Amino acid sequence: MAGKKKSGQHKAGHAGTPALMVLEDARVPFTLYEYEHSEQMEHGYARDTAEILGCDPDAVFKTLMVESGRDIFVAIVPASARLHLKSVAKAAGVKSVAMMDPREAEKVTGYVTGGISPLGQKRQFPIFLDESALMTDEILVSGGKRSLSVGIAPADFIAVSGAKVADIAEW
C-alpha cells in the first residue's frame, strides 16, 4: 500500500479533523490512511485514492452532497460507481435532488472539496449509504481533509453516522 496506515483509535487530545473526533468520541475502531494525492487527478478524488492506496474502488466511498429545495442530504457511493439521483430522492422521500454546488457544499459542511467527510460536518444532514457497503468488511470514507481516509466497518459507520442504507449507486 502506498499510503501510511495507522490502526485503532487515537490518543485523547489528538488534534484531528472533526470527522476523527466523532470517531474517537464514539470509541469505534478505525484505520487512518494518509497518502499523497497527485496534483493531476485522472478520475476524481475517491477513485484516485483507491488507486494510490492499492484498494478496491468498490470499498473506497465518495461523499456527495445533494439538495432538494432547502433540504440537504449526504450520499455515499463507491468510487467505482455514480450516484443515481432518482434513487437518492426516493430514499429521502422527496420528488427530486440535484448535486450541490461544490462551493456551497464546502460552506455547509466545513470541509473542502475532495476532503468532505460524511462525519463531523458543521450540521448533521440525513446520510444515505449505498447498500454495496454491506458487502465488505471495511469501507474507506474521507477523514475530513484531502489525502486522509478512514477505514471503518460498515456497521460501525452506520451506528456512528445514523446513515440509512439504500440502493443509490449506478454501475
PDB file of C-alpha atoms in Angstrom:
ATOM      1  CA  MET A   1       0.000   0.000   0.000  1.00  0.00           C
ATOM      2  CA  ALA A   2       1.394   3.382  -0.994  1.00  0.00           C
ATOM      3  CA  GLY A   3      -0.087   5.246   1.955  1.00  0.00           C
ATOM      4  CA  LYS A   4       0.775   5.339   5.609  1.00  0.00           C
ATOM      5  CA  LYS A   5      -1.675   3.250   7.638  1.00  0.00           C
ATOM      6  CA  LYS A   6      -2.447   3.664  11.324  1.00  0.00           C
ATOM      7  CA  SER A   7      -4.819   1.325  13.121  1.00  0.00           C
ATOM      8  CA  GLY A   8      -7.002   1.806  16.133  1.00  0.00           C
ATOM      9  CA  GLN A   9      -8.160   4.825  17.986  1.00  0.00           C
ATOM     10  CA  HIS A  10      -6.206   7.978  18.613  1.00  0.00           C
ATOM     11  CA  LYS A  11      -4.987   9.117  21.965  1.00  0.00           C
ATOM     12  CA  ALA A  12      -7.142  11.590  23.844  1.00  0.00           C
ATOM     13  CA  GLY A  13      -6.402  15.143  22.860  1.00  0.00           C
ATOM     14  CA  HIS A  14      -5.299  14.297  19.305  1.00  0.00           C
ATOM     15  CA  ALA A  15      -5.735  17.390  17.187  1.00  0.00           C
ATOM     16  CA  GLY A  16      -7.593  15.711  14.351  1.00  0.00           C
ATOM     17  CA  THR A  17     -10.331  16.678  11.975  1.00  0.00           C
ATOM     18  CA  PRO A  18     -13.948  16.890  13.156  1.00  0.00           C
ATOM     19  CA  ALA A  19     -14.518  13.509  11.459  1.00  0.00           C
ATOM     20  CA  LEU A  20     -11.776  11.884  13.534  1.00  0.00           C
ATOM     21  CA  MET A  21     -13.120  13.476  16.699  1.00  0.00           C
ATOM     22  CA  VAL A  22     -16.545  11.933  16.016  1.00  0.00           C
ATOM     23  CA  LEU A  23     -14.940   8.504  15.704  1.00  0.00           C
ATOM     24  CA  GLU A  24     -12.798   8.996  18.793  1.00  0.00           C
ATOM     25  CA  ASP A  25     -15.788  10.134  20.839  1.00  0.00           C
ATOM     26  CA  ALA A  26     -17.775   7.100  19.665  1.00  0.00           C
ATOM     27  CA  ARG A  27     -14.872   4.807  20.605  1.00  0.00           C
ATOM     28  CA  VAL A  28     -15.182   2.695  17.471  1.00  0.00           C
ATOM     29  CA  PRO A  29     -12.154   1.080  15.856  1.00  0.00           C
ATOM     30  CA  PHE A  30     -10.949   2.693  12.666  1.00  0.00           C
ATOM     31  CA  THR A  31      -7.872   2.823  10.487  1.00  0.00           C
ATOM     32  CA  LEU A  32      -6.323   6.011   9.162  1.00  0.00           C
ATOM     33  CA  TYR A  33      -4.936   6.075   5.647  1.00  0.00           C
ATOM     34  CA  GLU A  34      -2.678   9.055   4.958  1.00  0.00           C
ATOM     35  CA  TYR A  35      -1.268   9.478   1.481  1.00  0.00           C
ATOM     36  CA  GLU A  36      -0.040  11.953  -1.107  1.00  0.00           C
ATOM     37  CA  HIS A  37      -2.524  12.976  -3.749  1.00  0.00           C
ATOM     38  CA  SER A  38      -1.365  13.711  -7.246  1.00  0.00           C
ATOM     39  CA  GLU A  39      -1.854  17.290  -8.364  1.00  0.00           C
ATOM     40  CA  GLN A  40      -3.341  15.922 -11.573  1.00  0.00           C
ATOM     41  CA  MET A  41      -6.176  13.595 -10.732  1.00  0.00           C
ATOM     42  CA  GLU A  42      -7.426  11.455 -13.554  1.00  0.00           C
ATOM     43  CA  HIS A  43     -10.610  10.005 -12.077  1.00  0.00           C
ATOM     44  CA  GLY A  44     -11.673  12.214  -9.152  1.00  0.00           C
ATOM     45  CA  TYR A  45     -10.603  12.128  -5.526  1.00  0.00           C
ATOM     46  CA  ALA A  46     -12.159   8.822  -4.445  1.00  0.00           C
ATOM     47  CA  ARG A  47     -11.100   6.844  -7.494  1.00  0.00           C
ATOM     48  CA  ASP A  48      -7.559   8.247  -7.319  1.00  0.00           C
ATOM     49  CA  THR A  49      -7.453   7.450  -3.594  1.00  0.00           C
ATOM     50  CA  ALA A  50      -8.266   3.819  -4.354  1.00  0.00           C
ATOM     51  CA  GLU A  51      -5.504   3.737  -6.949  1.00  0.00           C
ATOM     52  CA  ILE A  52      -2.913   5.407  -4.692  1.00  0.00           C
ATOM     53  CA  LEU A  53      -3.707   3.091  -1.771  1.00  0.00           C
ATOM     54  CA  GLY A  54      -3.996  -0.012  -3.936  1.00  0.00           C
ATOM     55  CA  CYS A  55      -7.545  -0.586  -2.676  1.00  0.00           C
ATOM     56  CA  ASP A  56     -10.578  -1.972  -4.420  1.00  0.00           C
ATOM     57  CA  PRO A  57     -12.524   1.069  -5.745  1.00  0.00           C
ATOM     58  CA  ASP A  58     -15.698  -0.697  -4.596  1.00  0.00           C
ATOM     59  CA  ALA A  59     -14.503  -0.285  -0.980  1.00  0.00           C
ATOM     60  CA  VAL A  60     -13.499   3.396  -1.244  1.00  0.00           C
ATOM     61  CA  PHE A  61     -16.587   5.563  -0.898  1.00  0.00           C
ATOM     62  CA  LYS A  62     -17.085   9.134  -2.057  1.00  0.00           C
ATOM     63  CA  THR A  63     -19.179  11.644  -0.141  1.00  0.00           C
ATOM     64  CA  LEU A  64     -21.520  13.644  -2.332  1.00  0.00           C
ATOM     65  CA  MET A  65     -23.763  16.478  -1.220  1.00  0.00           C
ATOM     66  CA  VAL A  66     -27.191  16.796  -2.843  1.00  0.00           C
ATOM     67  CA  GLU A  67     -30.099  19.133  -2.285  1.00  0.00           C
ATOM     68  CA  SER A  68     -33.825  19.346  -2.813  1.00  0.00           C
ATOM     69  CA  GLY A  69     -35.050  22.869  -2.258  1.00  0.00           C
ATOM     70  CA  ARG A  70     -33.845  23.749   1.238  1.00  0.00           C
ATOM     71  CA  ASP A  71     -33.214  20.115   2.198  1.00  0.00           C
ATOM     72  CA  ILE A  72     -29.640  18.864   2.086  1.00  0.00           C
ATOM     73  CA  PHE A  73     -28.584  15.217   2.042  1.00  0.00           C
ATOM     74  CA  VAL A  74     -25.312  13.306   2.133  1.00  0.00           C
ATOM     75  CA  ALA A  75     -24.989  10.467  -0.372  1.00  0.00           C
ATOM     76  CA  ILE A  76     -22.143   7.962  -0.130  1.00  0.00           C
ATOM     77  CA  VAL A  77     -21.340   5.646  -3.035  1.00  0.00           C
ATOM     78  CA  PRO A  78     -18.327   3.575  -4.128  1.00  0.00           C
ATOM     79  CA  ALA A  79     -15.602   5.316  -6.125  1.00  0.00           C
ATOM     80  CA  SER A  80     -16.324   2.886  -8.957  1.00  0.00           C
ATOM     81  CA  ALA A  81     -19.982   3.942  -9.228  1.00  0.00           C
ATOM     82  CA  ARG A  82     -22.003   7.036  -9.965  1.00  0.00           C
ATOM     83  CA  LEU A  83     -24.737   8.443  -7.791  1.00  0.00           C
ATOM     84  CA  HIS A  84     -28.254   7.689  -9.010  1.00  0.00           C
ATOM     85  CA  LEU A  85     -30.094  10.918  -8.161  1.00  0.00           C
ATOM     86  CA  LYS A  86     -33.599   9.478  -8.536  1.00  0.00           C
ATOM     87  CA  SER A  87     -32.751   6.708  -6.075  1.00  0.00           C
ATOM     88  CA  VAL A  88     -31.462   9.215  -3.514  1.00  0.00           C
ATOM     89  CA  ALA A  89     -34.638  11.274  -3.907  1.00  0.00           C
ATOM     90  CA  LYS A  90     -36.755   8.160  -3.376  1.00  0.00           C
ATOM     91  CA  ALA A  91     -34.733   7.160  -0.287  1.00  0.00           C
ATOM     92  CA  ALA A  92     -35.044  10.695   1.092  1.00  0.00           C
ATOM     93  CA  GLY A  93     -38.764  10.877   0.377  1.00  0.00           C
ATOM     94  CA  VAL A  94     -38.527  13.915  -1.891  1.00  0.00           C
ATOM     95  CA  LYS A  95     -39.523  14.475  -5.517  1.00  0.00           C
ATOM     96  CA  SER A  96     -36.009  15.097  -6.839  1.00  0.00           C
ATOM     97  CA  VAL A  97     -32.467  16.009  -5.801  1.00  0.00           C
ATOM     98  CA  ALA A  98     -29.608  17.738  -7.568  1.00  0.00           C
ATOM     99  CA  MET A  99     -25.897  17.812  -6.937  1.00  0.00           C
ATOM    100  CA  MET A 100     -24.946  20.697  -4.675  1.00  0.00           C
ATOM    101  CA  ASP A 101     -22.580  23.347  -5.984  1.00  0.00           C
ATOM    102  CA  PRO A 102     -19.095  22.480  -4.640  1.00  0.00           C
ATOM    103  CA  ARG A 103     -18.625  25.926  -3.055  1.00  0.00           C
ATOM    104  CA  GLU A 104     -21.964  25.618  -1.272  1.00  0.00           C
ATOM    105  CA  ALA A 105     -21.065  22.071  -0.152  1.00  0.00           C
ATOM    106  CA  GLU A 106     -17.841  23.429   1.362  1.00  0.00           C
ATOM    107  CA  LYS A 107     -19.772  26.162   3.152  1.00  0.00           C
ATOM    108  CA  VAL A 108     -22.393  23.873   4.714  1.00  0.00           C
ATOM    109  CA  THR A 109     -20.027  21.013   5.649  1.00  0.00           C
ATOM    110  CA  GLY A 110     -16.962  22.938   6.818  1.00  0.00           C
ATOM    111  CA  TYR A 111     -14.736  20.773   4.616  1.00  0.00           C
ATOM    112  CA  VAL A 112     -13.006  21.373   1.274  1.00  0.00           C
ATOM    113  CA  THR A 113     -13.959  19.559  -1.912  1.00  0.00           C
ATOM    114  CA  GLY A 114     -12.029  16.315  -2.098  1.00  0.00           C
ATOM    115  CA  GLY A 115     -11.951  16.164   1.689  1.00  0.00           C
ATOM    116  CA  ILE A 116     -15.652  16.284   2.546  1.00  0.00           C
ATOM    117  CA  SER A 117     -16.295  13.657   5.164  1.00  0.00           C
ATOM    118  CA  PRO A 118     -19.764  12.364   5.982  1.00  0.00           C
ATOM    119  CA  LEU A 119     -18.751  12.630   9.650  1.00  0.00           C
ATOM    120  CA  GLY A 120     -18.275  15.794  11.690  1.00  0.00           C
ATOM    121  CA  GLN A 121     -19.932  18.210   9.307  1.00  0.00           C
ATOM    122  CA  LYS A 122     -20.983  21.646  10.625  1.00  0.00           C
ATOM    123  CA  ARG A 123     -24.607  20.478  10.655  1.00  0.00           C
ATOM    124  CA  GLN A 124     -25.963  16.951  10.707  1.00  0.00           C
ATOM    125  CA  PHE A 125     -27.724  16.147   7.440  1.00  0.00           C
ATOM    126  CA  PRO A 126     -29.500  12.876   6.614  1.00  0.00           C
ATOM    127  CA  ILE A 127     -26.962  10.375   5.279  1.00  0.00           C
ATOM    128  CA  PHE A 128     -27.638   7.677   2.684  1.00  0.00           C
ATOM    129  CA  LEU A 129     -25.045   4.931   2.256  1.00  0.00           C
ATOM    130  CA  ASP A 130     -25.149   2.689  -0.796  1.00  0.00           C
ATOM    131  CA  GLU A 131     -26.101  -0.872   0.091  1.00  0.00           C
ATOM    132  CA  SER A 132     -22.938  -2.221  -1.551  1.00  0.00           C
ATOM    133  CA  ALA A 133     -21.074  -1.070   1.576  1.00  0.00           C
ATOM    134  CA  LEU A 134     -22.539  -4.048   3.408  1.00  0.00           C
ATOM    135  CA  MET A 135     -20.630  -6.443   1.148  1.00  0.00           C
ATOM    136  CA  THR A 136     -17.200  -5.534   2.534  1.00  0.00           C
ATOM    137  CA  ASP A 137     -15.518  -5.734   5.936  1.00  0.00           C
ATOM    138  CA  GLU A 138     -14.158  -2.196   5.738  1.00  0.00           C
ATOM    139  CA  ILE A 139     -15.183   0.894   3.817  1.00  0.00           C
ATOM    140  CA  LEU A 140     -12.971   3.930   3.353  1.00  0.00           C
ATOM    141  CA  VAL A 141     -14.506   7.396   3.605  1.00  0.00           C
ATOM    142  CA  SER A 142     -12.880  10.791   3.759  1.00  0.00           C
ATOM    143  CA  GLY A 143     -11.266  11.586   7.087  1.00  0.00           C
ATOM    144  CA  GLY A 144     -12.032  15.272   6.693  1.00  0.00           C
ATOM    145  CA  LYS A 145      -9.225  16.533   4.512  1.00  0.00           C
ATOM    146  CA  ARG A 146      -7.647  15.705   1.209  1.00  0.00           C
ATOM    147  CA  SER A 147      -5.145  12.855   1.485  1.00  0.00           C
ATOM    148  CA  LEU A 148      -6.756  11.383   4.621  1.00  0.00           C
ATOM    149  CA  SER A 149      -9.202   8.490   4.582  1.00  0.00           C
ATOM    150  CA  VAL A 150     -10.740   6.478   7.377  1.00  0.00           C
ATOM    151  CA  GLY A 151     -11.335   2.742   7.185  1.00  0.00           C
ATOM    152  CA  ILE A 152     -14.264   1.577   9.263  1.00  0.00           C
ATOM    153  CA  ALA A 153     -16.569  -1.432   9.459  1.00  0.00           C
ATOM    154  CA  PRO A 154     -19.853  -0.618   7.678  1.00  0.00           C
ATOM    155  CA  ALA A 155     -21.911  -1.472  10.788  1.00  0.00           C
ATOM    156  CA  ASP A 156     -19.793   0.892  12.916  1.00  0.00           C
ATOM    157  CA  PHE A 157     -20.118   3.638  10.302  1.00  0.00           C
ATOM    158  CA  ILE A 158     -23.905   3.235  10.256  1.00  0.00           C
ATOM    159  CA  ALA A 159     -24.062   3.284  14.054  1.00  0.00           C
ATOM    160  CA  VAL A 160     -21.893   6.404  14.363  1.00  0.00           C
ATOM    161  CA  SER A 161     -23.392   8.361  11.468  1.00  0.00           C
ATOM    162  CA  GLY A 162     -27.031   7.321  11.625  1.00  0.00           C
ATOM    163  CA  ALA A 163     -26.831   6.546   7.900  1.00  0.00           C
ATOM    164  CA  LYS A 164     -29.699   4.848   6.148  1.00  0.00           C
ATOM    165  CA  VAL A 165     -28.716   2.092   3.732  1.00  0.00           C
ATOM    166  CA  ALA A 166     -30.253   2.376   0.274  1.00  0.00           C
ATOM    167  CA  ASP A 167     -29.623   1.317  -3.317  1.00  0.00           C
ATOM    168  CA  ILE A 168     -28.293   4.671  -4.607  1.00  0.00           C
ATOM    169  CA  ALA A 169     -25.337   3.700  -6.813  1.00  0.00           C
ATOM    170  CA  GLU A 170     -25.426   3.430 -10.565  1.00  0.00           C
ATOM    171  CA  TRP A 171     -22.931   0.979 -12.043  1.00  0.00           C
TER     172      TRP A 171
END
